[in-house]
Coordinates of C-alpha atoms in Angstrom, one line a residue:
M13 CA 10.2 4.3 -5.3
A14 CA 13.6 4.3 -6.4
W15 CA 12.7 5.3 -10.4
M16 CA 11.9 8.3 -9.2
D17 CA 13.6 11.1 -10.3
T18 CA 13.3 14.5 -8.8
T19 CA 10.8 15.8 -11.2
V20 CA 8.3 13.4 -11.4
R21 CA 8.4 13.2 -7.1
A22 CA 7.1 17.3 -7.5
H23 CA 4.4 16.4 -10.0
L24 CA 3.5 13.8 -7.5
F25 CA 3.9 16.6 -4.5
P26 CA 0.2 18.4 -4.8
I27 CA -1.6 14.9 -4.8
L28 CA 0.1 13.4 -1.7
Q29 CA -1.2 17.4 -0.4
A30 CA -4.4 16.7 -1.4
V31 CA -5.0 13.8 -0.1
R32 CA -3.7 14.8 3.8
E33 CA -7.2 15.9 4.7
L34 CA -8.8 12.9 3.6
A35 CA -5.6 10.6 5.7
S36 CA -6.3 12.3 8.8
C37 CA -9.8 12.4 8.8
L38 CA -9.9 8.4 8.0
L39 CA -7.1 7.6 11.0
A40 CA -8.1 10.5 13.4
A41 CA -4.5 11.5 13.2
D42 CA -3.5 15.3 13.1
E43 CA -0.3 14.5 11.2
P44 CA -0.7 11.2 9.3
V45 CA 2.8 10.2 7.7
M46 CA 3.4 8.4 4.6
N47 CA 5.6 5.1 4.8
Y48 CA 5.7 3.9 1.2
V49 CA 4.0 5.7 -2.6
I50 CA 4.7 3.7 -5.6
A51 CA 3.1 4.7 -9.3
R52 CA 2.0 2.0 -10.8
A53 CA 1.0 0.6 -14.8
K54 CA -0.8 -1.8 -15.4
L55 CA -0.6 -2.8 -19.1
P56 CA -2.6 -4.4 -21.3
G57 CA -2.5 -8.4 -21.6
S58 CA -0.2 -8.5 -19.6
A59 CA -0.5 -11.7 -16.9
K60 CA 2.6 -10.4 -14.7
Q61 CA 1.2 -7.6 -13.3
H62 CA -2.5 -9.1 -13.3
I63 CA -3.3 -8.9 -8.9
P64 CA -4.6 -12.0 -7.6
W65 CA -6.5 -11.6 -4.5
H66 CA -4.3 -10.1 -1.7
Q67 CA -4.3 -8.3 1.9
D68 CA -1.7 -5.5 2.3
M69 CA -0.6 -6.6 5.7
S70 CA 1.2 -9.4 4.1
Y71 CA 3.6 -7.2 3.0
S72 CA 3.9 -5.3 6.6
L73 CA 4.3 -7.8 8.6
M74 CA 8.2 -6.9 9.5
A75 CA 7.2 -3.6 10.2
A76 CA 3.9 -4.8 12.2
T77 CA 5.3 -7.4 14.4
R78 CA 8.7 -9.5 15.6
A79 CA 6.1 -12.5 16.6
R80 CA 7.2 -15.4 14.9
E81 CA 4.0 -17.6 15.3
R82 CA 0.4 -15.8 14.1
S83 CA -1.2 -16.3 17.8
E84 CA 1.6 -14.3 18.8
A85 CA 1.2 -11.6 16.1
L86 CA -2.2 -11.0 16.3
P87 CA -2.6 -8.8 18.6
E88 CA 0.3 -6.1 17.2
L89 CA -1.0 -6.8 13.7
S90 CA -4.3 -5.5 14.5
A91 CA -3.3 -2.5 16.2
H92 CA -1.0 -1.9 13.1
A93 CA -4.2 -2.0 11.0
D94 CA -6.0 -0.1 12.8
R95 CA -3.7 2.9 12.5
S96 CA -2.9 2.2 9.1
L97 CA -4.4 2.4 5.5
V98 CA -3.5 2.2 1.7
L99 CA -4.5 5.4 -0.8
H100 CA -5.5 4.3 -4.3
V101 CA -5.4 6.9 -6.7
P102 CA -6.3 6.5 -10.0
L103 CA -4.4 8.4 -12.6
T104 CA -6.1 7.2 -15.2
D105 CA -10.4 6.3 -15.5
E106 CA -9.8 2.4 -13.9
T107 CA -12.8 0.4 -15.7
T108 CA -13.5 -3.3 -15.1
A109 CA -11.8 -3.5 -18.9
N110 CA -8.8 -2.1 -17.6
G111 CA -8.6 -3.6 -14.6
A112 CA -10.5 -2.0 -12.0
L113 CA -9.8 -2.7 -8.3
M114 CA -12.6 -5.3 -6.4
Y115 CA -13.2 -5.9 -3.0
A116 CA -14.6 -8.6 -0.7
K117 CA -16.3 -6.6 1.5
G118 CA -16.3 -6.5 5.1
S119 CA -13.5 -8.9 5.0
H120 CA -11.5 -6.5 6.9
R121 CA -13.0 -8.0 9.9
D122 CA -11.6 -11.5 9.9
G123 CA -8.2 -10.0 10.7
L124 CA -5.2 -11.8 8.6
H125 CA -6.0 -15.1 6.6
P126 CA -3.5 -18.0 7.4
R127 CA -2.0 -17.8 4.2
F128 CA -0.5 -14.7 4.4
F129 CA 1.4 -15.5 7.4
Q130 CA 4.3 -17.6 6.9
E131 CA 6.2 -19.6 9.5
A132 CA 9.0 -18.4 7.8
W133 CA 8.3 -14.7 6.8
R134 CA 11.5 -13.1 7.9
S135 CA 13.5 -14.9 5.3
P136 CA 13.0 -13.7 1.6
D137 CA 14.5 -17.0 0.5
G138 CA 11.5 -18.4 2.1
E139 CA 8.8 -16.6 1.4
P140 CA 5.9 -18.1 -1.3
S141 CA 5.5 -16.3 -4.8
G142 CA 2.7 -14.5 -5.7
S143 CA 1.1 -17.0 -7.9
E144 CA 1.3 -19.5 -4.4
L145 CA -0.4 -16.8 -1.8
G146 CA -2.9 -16.1 -4.2
G147 CA -3.5 -19.4 -5.2
G148 CA -7.5 -20.3 -4.4
F149 CA -7.9 -17.7 -1.8
A150 CA -10.4 -16.1 -4.2
D151 CA -12.6 -19.5 -3.4
G152 CA -15.6 -18.3 -1.0
H153 CA -15.4 -14.5 -1.4
E154 CA -18.9 -13.0 -1.1
G155 CA -20.1 -9.7 -1.4
V156 CA -17.5 -8.9 -3.9
E157 CA -17.8 -5.5 -5.7
T158 CA -15.8 -4.0 -8.2
L159 CA -15.0 -0.1 -8.0
E160 CA -14.8 1.8 -11.7
T161 CA -13.3 5.2 -10.5
R162 CA -12.1 8.6 -12.1
A163 CA -8.8 9.9 -12.3
G164 CA -8.6 11.8 -9.2
D165 CA -11.0 9.9 -6.9
V166 CA -9.2 8.2 -4.0
L167 CA -9.9 4.7 -2.7
A168 CA -9.4 3.6 1.0
H169 CA -8.8 0.4 2.5
T170 CA -7.4 -1.5 5.4
L171 CA -4.3 -3.9 5.7
F172 CA -6.6 -6.7 6.8
T173 CA -9.1 -6.1 3.6
H174 CA -9.8 -8.2 0.4
H175 CA -9.1 -7.2 -2.5
G176 CA -7.5 -8.0 -6.3
S177 CA -7.7 -6.3 -9.7
H178 CA -9.3 -7.5 -13.1
P179 CA -7.1 -8.2 -16.0
N180 CA -6.4 -5.4 -18.0
D181 CA -8.5 -5.9 -21.2
S182 CA -8.4 -3.0 -23.0
P183 CA -5.8 -1.3 -25.1
G184 CA -4.5 1.5 -22.7
V185 CA -2.0 1.8 -19.7
R186 CA -3.8 2.2 -16.2
W187 CA -1.9 4.1 -14.0
H188 CA -2.3 4.6 -10.4
L189 CA -0.4 6.1 -7.1
E190 CA -0.7 3.7 -4.1
V191 CA -0.1 5.8 -0.8
G192 CA 0.8 3.8 2.6
V193 CA -0.4 6.1 5.4
Q194 CA 0.1 5.6 9.3
D195 CA -0.8 7.7 12.5
A196 CA 2.7 9.0 13.2
S197 CA 2.6 7.5 16.9
L198 CA 2.1 3.8 15.5
T199 CA 5.3 1.9 15.6
N200 CA 7.1 0.8 12.9
H201 CA 9.6 -2.2 13.3
W202 CA 11.9 -1.3 10.4
G203 CA 12.4 2.0 11.9
Y204 CA 12.8 4.0 8.8
H205 CA 12.0 8.3 8.3
R206 CA 8.2 8.4 7.7
P207 CA 7.3 11.4 6.0
P208 CA 4.4 13.6 7.5
L209 CA 2.2 14.2 4.0
P210 CA 2.5 17.9 3.1
A211 CA 0.1 20.4 4.7
G212 CA 0.5 23.1 1.9
L213 CA 1.8 23.7 -1.7
S214 CA 4.7 26.2 -0.7
R215 CA 8.1 25.7 -3.0
H216 CA 9.7 25.5 0.9
E217 CA 7.4 22.6 1.7
L218 CA 7.7 21.3 -2.1
A219 CA 12.0 21.1 -1.0
Q220 CA 11.0 19.9 2.8
W221 CA 9.1 17.2 1.2
L222 CA 12.0 16.2 -1.5
G223 CA 14.3 16.1 1.0
D224 CA 11.9 13.9 3.7
L225 CA 11.4 11.6 0.2
A226 CA 14.9 11.2 0.0
A227 CA 15.6 10.8 3.6
M228 CA 12.7 7.7 3.6
Q229 CA 14.6 5.8 0.7
Q230 CA 17.9 5.9 2.3
G231 CA 16.5 4.3 5.4
L232 CA 14.5 1.8 3.7
C233 CA 18.1 1.0 1.9
A234 CA 19.7 1.0 5.2
S235 CA 17.0 -1.2 6.8
G236 CA 16.6 -3.9 4.1
A237 CA 12.9 -3.0 3.3
E238 CA 13.0 -2.3 -0.1
P239 CA 16.7 -3.6 -1.5
T240 CA 15.8 -3.2 -5.0
A241 CA 15.5 0.4 -4.4
C242 CA 18.9 0.6 -3.4
G243 CA 21.2 0.0 -6.2

């Protein structure tokens, strides 16, 4: 989120206001909050930007639990996943050729795969690389479906859903917005400020939202949750 200047954030404001009702409905939450927002570009032919099969909970372990053993953490992880979602908002059309998302249907029912709960998960230095995490994880996936979308569509998945994306073999850049949303009553162990999704499009609400984003980023920096955003 660090690279987003005020102009970029203001352009994203109407999109986040538009998904508020969807997030509220899916989470059964009166006031859903945002725990992160990322604008991503998938460049053509870039192996580094190919996303292998994964579960988003692997990036939220420290927000969900302080337990170091998987067996102890599972109840907290399940409770966290029940009240959290990831919204994928295409900013350009997404096809198989330019890197559309693919999902393993029903995979969210199996909870967190052991591959994604490392014994030393609290140490960034000990975290396996993306290639180690993704290696072989696609083996045995059944019911895989690619979801081709148009700009302005919204895909929603849980933190336990097994998903990845096709490589971008097209000549163009694929852009999307990724928004993590939660029930405001959910405890986030990182403790940073999670702003509510904007309820309206007035200038007052825009100013409030920009201030909320600044407070969120300061909290991320202070907690160490997003060191790359802190300069």
